[in-house]
mmCIF file of C-alpha atoms in Angstrom:
data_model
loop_
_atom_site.group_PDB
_atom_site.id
_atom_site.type_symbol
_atom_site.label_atom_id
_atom_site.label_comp_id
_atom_site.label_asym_id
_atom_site.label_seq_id
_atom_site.Cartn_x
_atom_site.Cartn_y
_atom_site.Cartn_z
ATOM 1 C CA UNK F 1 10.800 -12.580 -8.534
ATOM 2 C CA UNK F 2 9.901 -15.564 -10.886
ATOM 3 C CA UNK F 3 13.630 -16.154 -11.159
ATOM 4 C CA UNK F 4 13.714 -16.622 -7.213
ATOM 5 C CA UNK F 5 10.275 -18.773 -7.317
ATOM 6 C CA UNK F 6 11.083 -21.080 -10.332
ATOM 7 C CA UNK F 7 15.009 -21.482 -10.463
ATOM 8 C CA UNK F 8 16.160 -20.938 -7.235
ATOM 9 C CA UNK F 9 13.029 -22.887 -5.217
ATOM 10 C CA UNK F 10 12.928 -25.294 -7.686
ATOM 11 C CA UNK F 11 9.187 -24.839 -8.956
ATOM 12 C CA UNK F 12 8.276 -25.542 -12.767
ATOM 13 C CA UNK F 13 6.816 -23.301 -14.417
ATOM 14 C CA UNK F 14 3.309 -23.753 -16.044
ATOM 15 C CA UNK F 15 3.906 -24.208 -19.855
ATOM 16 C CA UNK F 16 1.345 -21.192 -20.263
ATOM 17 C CA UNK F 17 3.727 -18.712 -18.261
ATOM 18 C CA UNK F 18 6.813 -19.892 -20.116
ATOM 19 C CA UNK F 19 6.290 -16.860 -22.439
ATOM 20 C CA UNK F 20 6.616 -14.362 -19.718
ATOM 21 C CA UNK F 21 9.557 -16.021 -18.027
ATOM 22 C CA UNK F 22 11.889 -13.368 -19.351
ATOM 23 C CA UNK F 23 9.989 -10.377 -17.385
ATOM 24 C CA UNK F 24 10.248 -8.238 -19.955
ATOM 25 C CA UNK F 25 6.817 -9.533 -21.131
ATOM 26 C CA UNK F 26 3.857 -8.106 -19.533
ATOM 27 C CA UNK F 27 0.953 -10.321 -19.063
ATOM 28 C CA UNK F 28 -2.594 -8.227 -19.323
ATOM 29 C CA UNK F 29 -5.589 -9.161 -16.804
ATOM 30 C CA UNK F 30 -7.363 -10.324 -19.533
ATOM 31 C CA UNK F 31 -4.581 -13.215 -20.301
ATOM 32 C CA UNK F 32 -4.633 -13.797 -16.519
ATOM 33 C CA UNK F 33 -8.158 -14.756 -16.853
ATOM 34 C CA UNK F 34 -7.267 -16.617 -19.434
ATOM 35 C CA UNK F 35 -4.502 -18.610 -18.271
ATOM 36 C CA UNK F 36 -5.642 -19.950 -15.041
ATOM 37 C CA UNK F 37 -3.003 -20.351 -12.016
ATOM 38 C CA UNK F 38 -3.756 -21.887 -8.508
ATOM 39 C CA UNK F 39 -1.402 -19.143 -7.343
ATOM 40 C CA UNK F 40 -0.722 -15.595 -8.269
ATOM 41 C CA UNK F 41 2.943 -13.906 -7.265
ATOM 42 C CA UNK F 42 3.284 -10.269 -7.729
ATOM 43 C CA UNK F 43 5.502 -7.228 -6.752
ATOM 44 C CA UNK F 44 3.120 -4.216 -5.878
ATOM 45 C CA UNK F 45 3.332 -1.491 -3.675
ATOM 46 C CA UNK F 46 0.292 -1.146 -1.166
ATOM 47 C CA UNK F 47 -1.847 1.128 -3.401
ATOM 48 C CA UNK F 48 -1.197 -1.086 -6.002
ATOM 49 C CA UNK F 49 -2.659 -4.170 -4.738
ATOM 50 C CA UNK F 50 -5.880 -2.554 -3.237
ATOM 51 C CA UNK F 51 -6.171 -1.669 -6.545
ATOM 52 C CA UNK F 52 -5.746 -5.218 -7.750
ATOM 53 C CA UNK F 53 -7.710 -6.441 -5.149
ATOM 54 C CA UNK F 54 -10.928 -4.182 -6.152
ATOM 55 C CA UNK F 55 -10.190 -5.254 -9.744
ATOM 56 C CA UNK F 56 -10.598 -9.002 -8.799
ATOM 57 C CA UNK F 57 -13.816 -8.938 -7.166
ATOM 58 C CA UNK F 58 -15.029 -8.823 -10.731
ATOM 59 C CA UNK F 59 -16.646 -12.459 -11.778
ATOM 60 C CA UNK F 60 -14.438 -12.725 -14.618
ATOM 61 C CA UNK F 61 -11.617 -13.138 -12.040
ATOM 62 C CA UNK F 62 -13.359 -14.963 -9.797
ATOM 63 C CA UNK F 63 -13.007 -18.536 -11.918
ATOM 64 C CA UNK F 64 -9.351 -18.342 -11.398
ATOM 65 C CA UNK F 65 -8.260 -20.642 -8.847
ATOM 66 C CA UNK F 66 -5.773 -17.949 -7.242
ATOM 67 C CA UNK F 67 -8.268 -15.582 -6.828
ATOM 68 C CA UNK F 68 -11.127 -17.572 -5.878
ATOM 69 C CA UNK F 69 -9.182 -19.458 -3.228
ATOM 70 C CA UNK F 70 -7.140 -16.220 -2.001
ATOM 71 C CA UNK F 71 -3.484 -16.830 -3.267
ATOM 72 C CA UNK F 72 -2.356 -13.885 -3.880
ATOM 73 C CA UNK F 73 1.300 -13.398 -2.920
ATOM 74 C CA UNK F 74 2.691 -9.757 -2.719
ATOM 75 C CA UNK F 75 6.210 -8.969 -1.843
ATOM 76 C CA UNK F 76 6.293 -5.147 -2.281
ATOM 77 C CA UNK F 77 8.777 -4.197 -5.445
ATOM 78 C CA UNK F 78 10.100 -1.922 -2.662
ATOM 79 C CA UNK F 79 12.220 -4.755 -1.098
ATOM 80 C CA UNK F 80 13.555 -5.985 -4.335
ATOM 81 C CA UNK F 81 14.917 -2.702 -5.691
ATOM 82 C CA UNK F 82 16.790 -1.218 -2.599
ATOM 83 C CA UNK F 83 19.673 -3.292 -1.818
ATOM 84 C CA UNK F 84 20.496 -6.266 -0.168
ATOM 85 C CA UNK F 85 18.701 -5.748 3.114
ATOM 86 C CA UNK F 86 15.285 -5.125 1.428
ATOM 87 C CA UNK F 87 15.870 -8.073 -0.581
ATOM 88 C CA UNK F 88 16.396 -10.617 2.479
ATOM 89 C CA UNK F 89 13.404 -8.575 3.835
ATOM 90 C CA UNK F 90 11.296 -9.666 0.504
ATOM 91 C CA UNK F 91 12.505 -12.849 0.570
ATOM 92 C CA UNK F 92 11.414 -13.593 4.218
ATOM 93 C CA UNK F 93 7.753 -11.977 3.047
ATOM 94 C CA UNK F 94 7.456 -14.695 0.561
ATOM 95 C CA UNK F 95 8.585 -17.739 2.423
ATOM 96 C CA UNK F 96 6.331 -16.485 5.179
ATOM 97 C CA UNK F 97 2.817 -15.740 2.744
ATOM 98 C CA UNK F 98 3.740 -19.476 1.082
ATOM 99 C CA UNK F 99 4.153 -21.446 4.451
ATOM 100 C CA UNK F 100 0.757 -20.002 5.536
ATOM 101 C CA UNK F 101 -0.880 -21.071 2.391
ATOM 102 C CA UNK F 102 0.425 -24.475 2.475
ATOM 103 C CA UNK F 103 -1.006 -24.757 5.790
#
């Protein structure tokens, strides 16, 4: 997905994320924390990200700007691995969770 958000949409990405950029590289909570973003893409499935979401009540997530002012993007890896119809499906999910943030 960062290839779609940062090449293809034309975003920069943060100098700080510049390490991960390859996807390969997996970025730990406790790097998240300490490499603050004002907002936080990821690819989980639903059980996933109530997970997440439990995890980031904790304060040390709360200083994160993301987190604290609830920009959290999830387009479900399930679109992105299934062919060509999922993926237009993903894509539309995160055009649709950014245009209501920026509103």
């Amino acid at each position: 997905m960062g290839k779609l958000i940062y090449q293809d949409f034309g975003f920069d990405m943060p100098e700080q994320y510049k390490a991960y950029a390859d996807g390969g590289t997996v970025l730990s909570l406790e790097k998240l924390a300490d490499k603050p973003a004002d907002y936080f893409f990821t690819q989980m499935d639903d059980e996933e990200m109530e997970q997440m979401m439990e995890l980031f009540k904790e304060p040390v997530y709360q200083s994160i700007p993301a987190i604290k002012n609830h920009r959290i993007i999830n387009v479900s890896r399930n679109y992105w691995n299934y062919g060509p119809y999922l993926v237009d499906k993903g894509l539309d999910s995160l055009i649709e969770q950014v245009s209501k943030l920026q509103k």
